[in-house]
Coordinates of C-alpha atoms (C1' of nucleotides) in Angstrom, one line a residue:
Chain A
M1 CA 86.2 96.1 114.7
E2 CA 89.2 94.4 113.4
K3 CA 88.0 91.7 111.1
G4 CA 84.4 91.2 112.0
P5 CA 82.8 88.3 110.3
L6 CA 80.8 90.7 107.9
G7 CA 82.3 93.7 106.6
R8 CA 85.2 94.1 108.9
R9 CA 86.1 97.5 109.8
R10 CA 89.4 99.0 110.4
G11 CA 88.5 101.9 112.3
R12 CA 88.5 105.7 111.4
G13 CA 92.1 106.5 110.6
A14 CA 91.6 105.9 107.0
R15 CA 93.3 108.9 105.8
E16 CA 96.4 108.2 107.9
R17 CA 96.7 104.7 106.6
I18 CA 96.4 105.8 103.1
L19 CA 99.2 108.4 103.5
S20 CA 101.4 105.8 105.4
A21 CA 101.0 103.3 102.7
S22 CA 101.6 105.9 100.1
Q23 CA 105.0 106.7 101.7
Q24 CA 106.0 103.0 101.4
L25 CA 104.6 102.2 98.0
F26 CA 105.6 105.5 96.3
R27 CA 109.1 105.0 97.6
D28 CA 109.5 101.4 96.9
Q29 CA 107.7 101.3 93.6
G30 CA 107.4 104.8 92.3
I31 CA 104.3 106.9 91.8
N32 CA 103.3 105.9 88.3
R33 CA 103.8 102.1 89.1
T34 CA 101.7 102.2 92.1
G35 CA 98.0 101.9 91.3
M36 CA 95.1 103.2 93.6
D37 CA 93.9 99.6 93.9
Q38 CA 97.0 98.1 95.2
L39 CA 97.5 101.3 97.4
C40 CA 94.1 100.8 99.0
A41 CA 94.7 97.1 99.6
A42 CA 97.9 98.1 101.3
A43 CA 96.1 100.5 103.4
Q44 CA 93.4 98.3 104.2
V45 CA 91.0 100.9 103.0
S46 CA 88.2 100.5 100.4
K47 CA 88.7 102.5 97.2
R48 CA 85.5 104.6 97.9
T49 CA 86.9 105.8 101.2
A50 CA 90.2 106.8 99.5
Y51 CA 88.4 108.8 97.1
Q52 CA 86.3 110.4 99.8
H53 CA 89.5 111.7 101.2
F54 CA 91.4 112.6 98.2
T55 CA 89.5 113.8 95.2
S56 CA 92.1 112.5 92.9
K57 CA 95.4 110.6 93.0
D58 CA 97.1 113.8 92.0
E59 CA 95.8 115.3 95.1
L60 CA 97.1 112.4 97.1
V61 CA 100.4 112.6 95.6
A62 CA 100.5 116.3 96.6
E63 CA 99.5 115.6 100.0
Y64 CA 102.0 112.8 100.3
L65 CA 104.8 115.2 99.4
R66 CA 103.5 118.0 101.6
R67 CA 104.1 115.5 104.5
F68 CA 107.6 116.0 104.2
D69 CA 107.8 119.7 104.6
P70 CA 107.5 120.1 108.4
D71 CA 110.3 117.9 109.1
V72 CA 113.2 119.3 106.8
M73 CA 115.9 117.1 107.5
P74 CA 114.9 116.4 111.1
G75 CA 117.5 115.4 113.6
V76 CA 120.2 117.1 111.4
F77 CA 119.6 120.9 111.9
D78 CA 118.1 120.7 115.3
R79 CA 121.0 118.8 117.0
T80 CA 122.4 121.4 119.6
D81 CA 125.0 118.9 120.4
L82 CA 127.0 119.7 117.4
T83 CA 128.9 122.7 116.1
P84 CA 127.4 124.5 113.0
R85 CA 130.1 123.0 111.0
E86 CA 129.4 119.5 112.3
R87 CA 125.7 119.9 111.5
L88 CA 126.7 120.8 108.0
L89 CA 128.5 117.6 107.6
A90 CA 125.9 115.6 109.4
A91 CA 123.5 116.2 106.5
F92 CA 125.7 114.0 104.6
E93 CA 125.6 110.9 106.9
M94 CA 122.9 109.1 105.2
P95 CA 122.6 105.5 105.3
A96 CA 123.4 103.7 102.0
S97 CA 119.8 102.5 101.8
T98 CA 118.4 106.0 101.7
P99 CA 116.0 106.2 98.8
L100 CA 116.1 109.0 96.1
C101 CA 114.8 112.1 97.5
P102 CA 111.0 111.8 96.9
Y103 CA 110.7 115.3 95.5
I104 CA 113.2 114.4 92.8
A105 CA 111.4 111.2 92.1
A106 CA 108.1 112.9 91.8
A107 CA 109.4 115.7 89.7
V108 CA 110.9 113.2 87.4
E109 CA 107.9 110.9 87.4
L110 CA 105.3 113.5 87.1
H111 CA 107.1 115.4 84.3
D112 CA 105.0 118.5 84.7
P113 CA 106.2 121.6 86.3
Q114 CA 102.8 122.8 86.9
H115 CA 101.8 119.8 89.1
P116 CA 101.4 120.8 92.6
A117 CA 104.0 118.1 93.6
S118 CA 106.4 120.0 91.5
Q119 CA 105.6 123.2 93.3
Y120 CA 106.3 121.5 96.6
A121 CA 109.5 120.2 95.3
R122 CA 110.9 123.4 94.6
D123 CA 109.7 124.8 97.9
Y124 CA 111.3 121.8 99.7
K125 CA 114.5 122.3 97.8
T126 CA 114.6 126.0 98.5
A127 CA 113.9 125.3 102.1
I128 CA 116.8 122.9 102.5
A129 CA 119.1 125.4 100.8
A130 CA 117.9 128.0 103.3
R131 CA 118.6 125.8 106.2
L132 CA 122.1 125.1 104.9
T133 CA 122.7 128.7 104.4
E134 CA 121.6 129.5 107.8
T135 CA 123.7 127.0 109.3
A136 CA 126.6 128.1 107.1
R137 CA 126.2 131.6 108.4
E138 CA 126.3 130.2 111.8
A139 CA 129.5 128.5 111.2
G140 CA 131.0 131.6 109.9
A141 CA 131.1 131.3 106.3
T142 CA 132.0 134.4 104.2
N143 CA 129.4 133.5 101.6
P144 CA 126.7 131.6 103.4
E145 CA 124.3 131.6 100.4
Q146 CA 126.7 130.3 98.1
L147 CA 127.9 127.6 100.6
G148 CA 124.5 126.5 101.3
E149 CA 123.4 126.2 97.5
Q150 CA 126.6 124.2 97.0
L151 CA 126.0 121.8 99.9
A152 CA 122.5 121.5 98.5
L153 CA 123.7 120.4 95.2
L154 CA 126.0 118.0 96.7
I155 CA 123.1 116.3 98.6
D156 CA 121.1 116.1 95.4
G157 CA 124.0 114.6 93.5
A158 CA 124.7 112.1 96.1
S159 CA 121.0 111.1 96.0
A160 CA 120.5 110.7 92.2
R161 CA 123.8 109.0 91.8
T162 CA 123.1 106.6 94.7
R163 CA 119.8 105.6 93.0
V164 CA 121.5 105.1 89.5
L165 CA 124.5 103.4 90.6
N166 CA 123.0 101.3 93.3
G167 CA 125.8 102.3 95.6
D168 CA 126.2 104.7 98.3
S169 CA 127.8 108.1 96.9
F170 CA 127.2 110.0 100.2
P171 CA 130.8 109.5 101.5
T172 CA 132.0 111.1 98.3
A173 CA 129.6 114.1 98.8
A174 CA 130.7 114.5 102.3
A175 CA 134.3 114.7 101.3
I176 CA 133.5 117.5 98.9
A177 CA 131.6 119.1 101.5
A178 CA 134.4 119.0 104.0
V179 CA 136.7 120.9 101.3
L180 CA 134.1 123.4 100.5
I181 CA 133.3 124.1 104.2
D182 CA 137.1 124.5 104.9
N183 CA 137.5 126.8 102.2
A184 CA 134.6 128.8 103.0
I185 CA 135.2 129.4 106.7
P186 CA 138.1 132.1 106.9
A187 CA 139.8 132.1 110.3
P188 CA 139.0 129.3 112.4
S189 CA 141.5 126.5 113.4
P190 CA 142.2 124.3 110.2
R191 CA 142.4 121.4 112.8
Q192 CA 139.4 119.2 113.2
P193 CA 136.8 120.6 115.5
S194 CA 137.4 117.8 117.8
D195 CA 136.4 119.3 121.1
D196 CA 136.0 122.9 120.2
R197 CA 132.5 123.2 121.4
G198 CA 132.3 127.2 121.3
T199 CA 128.5 127.2 120.8
T200 CA 127.0 129.1 118.1
G201 CA 128.1 132.8 119.0
S202 CA 131.6 132.2 118.8
A203 CA 132.1 133.0 115.2
P204 CA 132.4 136.5 114.0
V205 CA 129.5 136.1 111.7
P206 CA 130.4 138.5 109.0
V207 CA 127.6 139.9 106.9
G208 CA 127.3 138.2 103.6
G209 CA 126.3 140.4 100.8
Q210 CA 124.0 139.5 97.9
Chain B
M1 CA 106.9 108.6 47.8
E2 CA 106.1 111.3 50.1
K3 CA 102.6 111.6 50.4
G4 CA 101.1 109.8 47.4
P5 CA 97.5 110.1 47.0
L6 CA 96.8 106.7 48.4
G7 CA 98.9 105.1 51.1
R8 CA 101.7 107.5 51.2
R9 CA 105.0 106.3 52.0
R10 CA 107.9 107.8 54.1
G11 CA 110.5 105.8 52.7
R12 CA 112.7 103.0 54.3
G13 CA 114.4 104.9 57.2
A14 CA 111.8 103.9 59.7
R15 CA 114.0 102.6 62.3
E16 CA 116.0 105.8 62.2
R17 CA 112.9 107.8 62.3
I18 CA 111.5 106.0 65.2
L19 CA 114.8 106.4 67.3
S20 CA 115.0 110.1 66.4
A21 CA 111.3 110.7 67.6
S22 CA 112.0 108.7 70.7
Q23 CA 115.0 110.9 71.6
Q24 CA 112.7 114.1 71.2
L25 CA 109.6 112.8 73.0
F26 CA 111.3 110.8 75.8
R27 CA 113.2 113.9 76.5
D28 CA 110.2 116.3 76.4
Q29 CA 107.7 114.2 78.0
G30 CA 109.3 111.3 79.6
I31 CA 109.3 107.7 78.8
N32 CA 106.1 106.7 80.6
R33 CA 104.1 109.4 79.3
T34 CA 104.9 108.9 75.7
G35 CA 102.5 106.2 74.1
M36 CA 103.5 104.2 71.1
D37 CA 100.6 105.6 69.2
Q38 CA 102.0 109.1 69.6
L39 CA 105.5 108.0 69.1
C40 CA 104.6 106.4 65.7
A41 CA 102.6 109.4 64.6
A42 CA 105.6 111.7 65.5
A43 CA 107.9 109.3 63.5
Q44 CA 105.5 109.0 60.6
V45 CA 105.8 105.3 60.9
S46 CA 102.8 102.9 61.2
K47 CA 102.7 101.1 64.4
R48 CA 103.1 97.9 62.8
T49 CA 106.4 98.7 61.3
A50 CA 107.7 100.0 64.9
Y51 CA 107.0 96.8 66.1
Q52 CA 108.7 95.0 63.5
H53 CA 111.8 96.9 64.5
F54 CA 111.5 96.6 68.2
T55 CA 109.7 93.7 69.7
S56 CA 108.4 95.8 72.7
K57 CA 108.5 99.2 74.0
D58 CA 111.3 98.1 76.6
E59 CA 113.6 97.2 73.9
L60 CA 112.9 100.5 72.1
V61 CA 113.9 102.2 75.3
A62 CA 117.0 100.2 75.7
E63 CA 118.1 101.0 72.1
Y64 CA 117.2 104.6 72.7
L65 CA 119.5 104.7 75.7
R66 CA 122.3 102.7 73.9
R67 CA 122.5 105.4 71.3
F68 CA 124.0 107.8 73.9
D69 CA 126.9 105.3 74.7
P70 CA 129.2 106.2 71.7
D71 CA 129.4 109.9 72.2
V72 CA 130.1 110.1 76.0
M73 CA 130.2 113.9 76.3
P74 CA 131.1 114.5 72.8
G75 CA 133.1 117.8 72.1
V76 CA 134.3 118.0 75.8
F77 CA 137.0 115.3 76.3
D78 CA 138.2 115.4 72.6
R79 CA 139.0 118.9 72.5
T80 CA 142.6 119.1 72.0
D81 CA 142.7 123.0 72.1
L82 CA 142.1 122.9 76.0
T83 CA 144.3 121.9 78.8
P84 CA 143.3 119.0 80.7
R85 CA 142.2 121.3 83.4
E86 CA 140.2 123.3 81.1
R87 CA 138.6 120.2 79.8
L88 CA 137.5 119.2 83.2
L89 CA 135.9 122.6 83.6
A90 CA 134.3 122.5 80.2
A91 CA 132.1 119.6 81.3
F92 CA 130.1 122.0 83.3
E93 CA 129.5 124.4 80.6
M94 CA 126.0 123.1 79.9
P95 CA 123.3 125.4 78.4
A96 CA 120.5 126.1 80.9
S97 CA 118.2 124.3 78.6
T98 CA 119.9 121.1 79.0
P99 CA 117.5 118.4 80.1
L100 CA 117.9 115.9 82.8
C101 CA 120.5 113.2 82.0
P102 CA 118.4 110.6 80.2
Y103 CA 119.8 107.8 82.1
I104 CA 118.8 109.4 85.5
A105 CA 115.4 110.0 84.1
A106 CA 115.1 106.4 82.8
A107 CA 116.3 105.0 86.0
V108 CA 113.7 106.7 87.9
E109 CA 111.0 106.4 85.4
L110 CA 111.4 102.7 85.0
H111 CA 112.2 102.0 88.6
D112 CA 113.4 98.6 87.9
P113 CA 117.2 98.0 88.4
Q114 CA 116.8 94.8 86.3
H115 CA 115.7 96.7 83.2
P116 CA 118.4 96.8 80.5
A117 CA 118.1 100.4 80.5
S118 CA 119.1 100.6 84.1
Q119 CA 122.2 98.6 83.3
Y120 CA 123.0 101.1 80.5
A121 CA 122.6 103.8 83.0
R122 CA 125.1 102.5 85.4
D123 CA 127.7 101.6 82.5
Y124 CA 127.1 105.2 81.2
K125 CA 127.8 106.8 84.5
T126 CA 130.9 104.6 85.1
A127 CA 132.2 105.6 81.6
I128 CA 131.7 109.2 82.6
A129 CA 133.7 108.8 85.7
A130 CA 136.3 107.1 84.1
R131 CA 136.6 109.8 81.5
L132 CA 137.0 112.4 84.2
T133 CA 139.3 110.3 86.1
E134 CA 141.5 109.9 83.0
T135 CA 141.5 113.6 82.3
A136 CA 142.1 114.4 85.9
R137 CA 145.2 112.2 85.8
E138 CA 146.3 114.1 82.6
A139 CA 145.8 117.3 84.7
G140 CA 148.2 115.9 87.3
A141 CA 145.7 115.3 90.1
T142 CA 147.2 113.5 93.1
N143 CA 144.2 111.2 93.4
P144 CA 142.5 111.2 90.0
E145 CA 139.9 108.5 90.9
Q146 CA 138.8 110.5 93.8
L147 CA 138.4 113.7 91.6
G148 CA 136.7 112.0 88.7
E149 CA 134.1 110.4 90.9
Q150 CA 133.6 113.8 92.7
L151 CA 133.3 115.6 89.5
A152 CA 130.9 113.0 88.1
L153 CA 128.7 113.6 91.4
L154 CA 128.6 117.2 90.8
I155 CA 127.4 116.9 87.2
D156 CA 124.6 114.7 88.3
G157 CA 123.7 116.9 91.1
A158 CA 123.6 120.0 88.8
S159 CA 121.5 117.9 86.3
A160 CA 119.0 116.8 88.9
R161 CA 118.8 120.2 90.5
T162 CA 118.5 121.9 87.2
R163 CA 115.3 119.8 86.5
V164 CA 113.6 120.3 90.0
L165 CA 114.2 123.9 90.4
N166 CA 113.7 124.9 86.8
G167 CA 116.9 126.8 86.9
D168 CA 120.4 126.6 85.7
S169 CA 122.5 124.9 88.5
F170 CA 125.7 124.1 86.6
P171 CA 127.4 127.3 87.3
T172 CA 127.1 126.4 91.0
A173 CA 128.6 122.9 90.2
A174 CA 131.4 124.5 88.1
A175 CA 132.5 126.8 91.0
I176 CA 132.6 123.6 93.2
A177 CA 134.5 121.9 90.4
A178 CA 137.1 124.8 90.1
V179 CA 137.7 124.5 94.0
L180 CA 138.1 120.7 93.9
I181 CA 140.5 120.7 90.9
D182 CA 142.7 123.4 92.4
N183 CA 142.8 121.5 95.6
A184 CA 143.6 118.3 93.8
I185 CA 146.4 119.3 91.6
P186 CA 149.4 119.9 93.6
A187 CA 151.5 122.1 91.2
P188 CA 149.2 124.5 89.6
S189 CA 150.6 125.2 86.2
P190 CA 150.3 129.1 85.5
R191 CA 150.1 128.3 81.7
Q192 CA 146.5 129.0 81.0
P193 CA 144.4 132.1 81.9
S194 CA 143.2 131.2 85.3
D195 CA 139.5 131.7 85.0
D196 CA 138.8 132.1 88.6
R197 CA 135.1 131.7 89.1
G198 CA 133.3 133.6 91.7
T199 CA 134.6 131.3 94.3
T200 CA 136.7 132.1 97.2
G201 CA 140.3 132.8 96.7
S202 CA 142.8 130.1 95.6
A203 CA 143.9 129.2 99.0
P204 CA 145.6 125.8 98.7
V205 CA 144.1 124.1 101.3
P206 CA 145.2 120.2 101.2
V207 CA 142.3 118.0 100.1
G208 CA 140.7 116.3 103.0
G209 CA 140.0 112.8 102.0
Q210 CA 136.9 111.2 103.4
Chain C
dT1 C1' 68.8 106.4 122.2
dC2 C1' 69.1 108.3 117.3
dC3 C1' 71.7 110.7 113.9
dT4 C1' 75.4 111.8 111.2
dA5 C1' 79.8 111.2 109.6
dT6 C1' 82.7 107.5 108.2
dA7 C1' 83.9 103.3 106.1
dT8 C1' 82.9 99.0 103.3
dA9 C1' 82.0 96.0 99.4
dC10 C1' 81.6 95.4 94.7
dA11 C1' 80.5 96.2 90.2
dC12 C1' 81.2 99.2 86.5
dC13 C1' 82.6 102.8 83.1
dG14 C1' 85.6 105.2 79.9
dG15 C1' 90.0 105.6 78.3
dG16 C1' 94.6 104.8 77.3
dC17 C1' 98.1 101.6 77.0
dT18 C1' 101.0 97.8 74.7
dG19 C1' 100.8 94.7 71.4
dT20 C1' 98.7 91.8 67.2
dG21 C1' 96.2 90.2 62.9
dT22 C1' 95.2 91.0 58.1
dA23 C1' 95.1 92.4 54.0
dC24 C1' 97.5 95.5 51.1
dG25 C1' 100.8 98.7 48.7
dT26 C1' 105.3 99.8 47.0
dA27 C1' 110.2 100.3 46.8
dA28 C1' 114.5 98.0 45.5
dC29 C1' 117.1 94.6 43.2
dG30 C1' 118.0 90.5 40.6
Chain D
dC1 C1' 109.8 91.7 34.8
dG2 C1' 109.1 89.2 39.1
dT3 C1' 110.3 88.6 43.7
dT4 C1' 111.1 89.9 48.2
dA5 C1' 111.6 92.7 52.0
dC6 C1' 109.9 96.8 53.7
dG7 C1' 106.3 99.7 55.0
dT8 C1' 101.0 100.9 55.5
dA9 C1' 96.3 101.2 57.0
dC10 C1' 93.0 99.9 60.5
dA11 C1' 90.8 97.4 63.4
dC12 C1' 90.9 95.0 67.6
dA13 C1' 92.2 92.4 71.6
dG14 C1' 93.3 92.4 76.6
dC15 C1' 94.8 94.7 80.2
dC16 C1' 95.3 98.1 83.9
dC17 C1' 94.1 102.5 85.6
dG18 C1' 91.7 106.4 87.4
dG19 C1' 87.4 107.3 89.2
dT20 C1' 82.1 106.5 90.3
dG21 C1' 77.5 104.5 91.7
dT22 C1' 74.8 102.1 94.9
dA23 C1' 73.5 100.0 98.8
dT24 C1' 75.1 98.7 103.3
dA25 C1' 77.3 98.8 108.0
dT26 C1' 79.2 100.7 111.9
dA27 C1' 81.4 104.0 115.3
dG28 C1' 80.6 107.9 118.3
dG29 C1' 78.8 112.3 119.8
dA30 C1' 74.4 114.5 120.9

DNA sequence: TCCTATATACACCGGGCTGTGTACGTAACG
DNA sequence: CGTTACGTACACAGCCCGGTGTATATAGGA
């Protein structure tokens, strides 16, 4: 394989190559501005093969977004070396080159709440907020749901603003997050958690209503 | 005029009708999903006339966005019946049906930082932040620039999130804003009726800069 | 080895899009 | 009235896009 003289073949991983190319192109150019021809060329896949794996571009877009589901903010919520509070703040340590959240981009580009991709977007946003809420509860917040929703809003705001302004807005969001977190956690030391590694069970964990 | 038997004429205000129809259609359907044919039909303008007023769709889009400039948050910053603090909070009292900020939408849809529309978007975002900063200074914030930028981020976050989740996120943003404003103003004046939103108590925690 | 699933090249279709050419009305204003 | 700028109707060019038909080649398991 690999460039034979006649009809070179790139192997069987066509589907993976398509999805991989989708990630890059949809991120760099947007969904609507990426044609199937260009996508297939980038994936080194014939157009026919692409349409054997995905019956339509819409389906490909949906699968492209579904791929982000399993790893909801990987390497942030699963870091056991950080206290819950530090994990909440770590969610805002994004490189300045971070592209706009693909779910927001898709929801705006597709502009159809009925599109499966828009459904995935809602699910993902809900999942992120749930993760934040869960961590907020571990951190001992009096109202974890509220704090989780607030932090989720900050992330989206920073993401959108970074895109429009061509500048990093995550530090601003992180500063807000620090204020909110400090205000939402009742008793702990107002000092920085420099070495206070009390694991997760140290907080009293009051039951939040609602 | 007005529907003559042959070649009915809609009068001379073609340009205005085009821009008016643009506002509605671009907001409801997005820019890319609105063709010039449909737009001209909605504006009751012949396609030829449209292209005599705007040399291209891109130019129409740019003009469509430029129209928002003069009224940067009208009826919010100019309300003299409110204290500066109340004016800052009033910026978050948006109806749940408020569409996504057209500048964010355009920046995402066009996906080209060089497009004039993207330039307008940056200018507008900067103007909003400046207005907020100015009002924050009037309200006596210790760091008006920081507060203005923070509030601007909240607005964008609420706008984006409202779009994706199909639900109103502005109350959440308003709650955050209330906390930030309280924390940023050193000597809170007990003048106006303090409308404490559902947030945690007014514990004056010093603002933690990034 | 054969068989089947997978992949390929390539032409093509229908449709929608932006944008134009042309010939023709008509409103406003001197 | 006559001139002129504005508006209209309609067809069409040219392009790109999503999606398909067809015939062919290859990899890998049985």
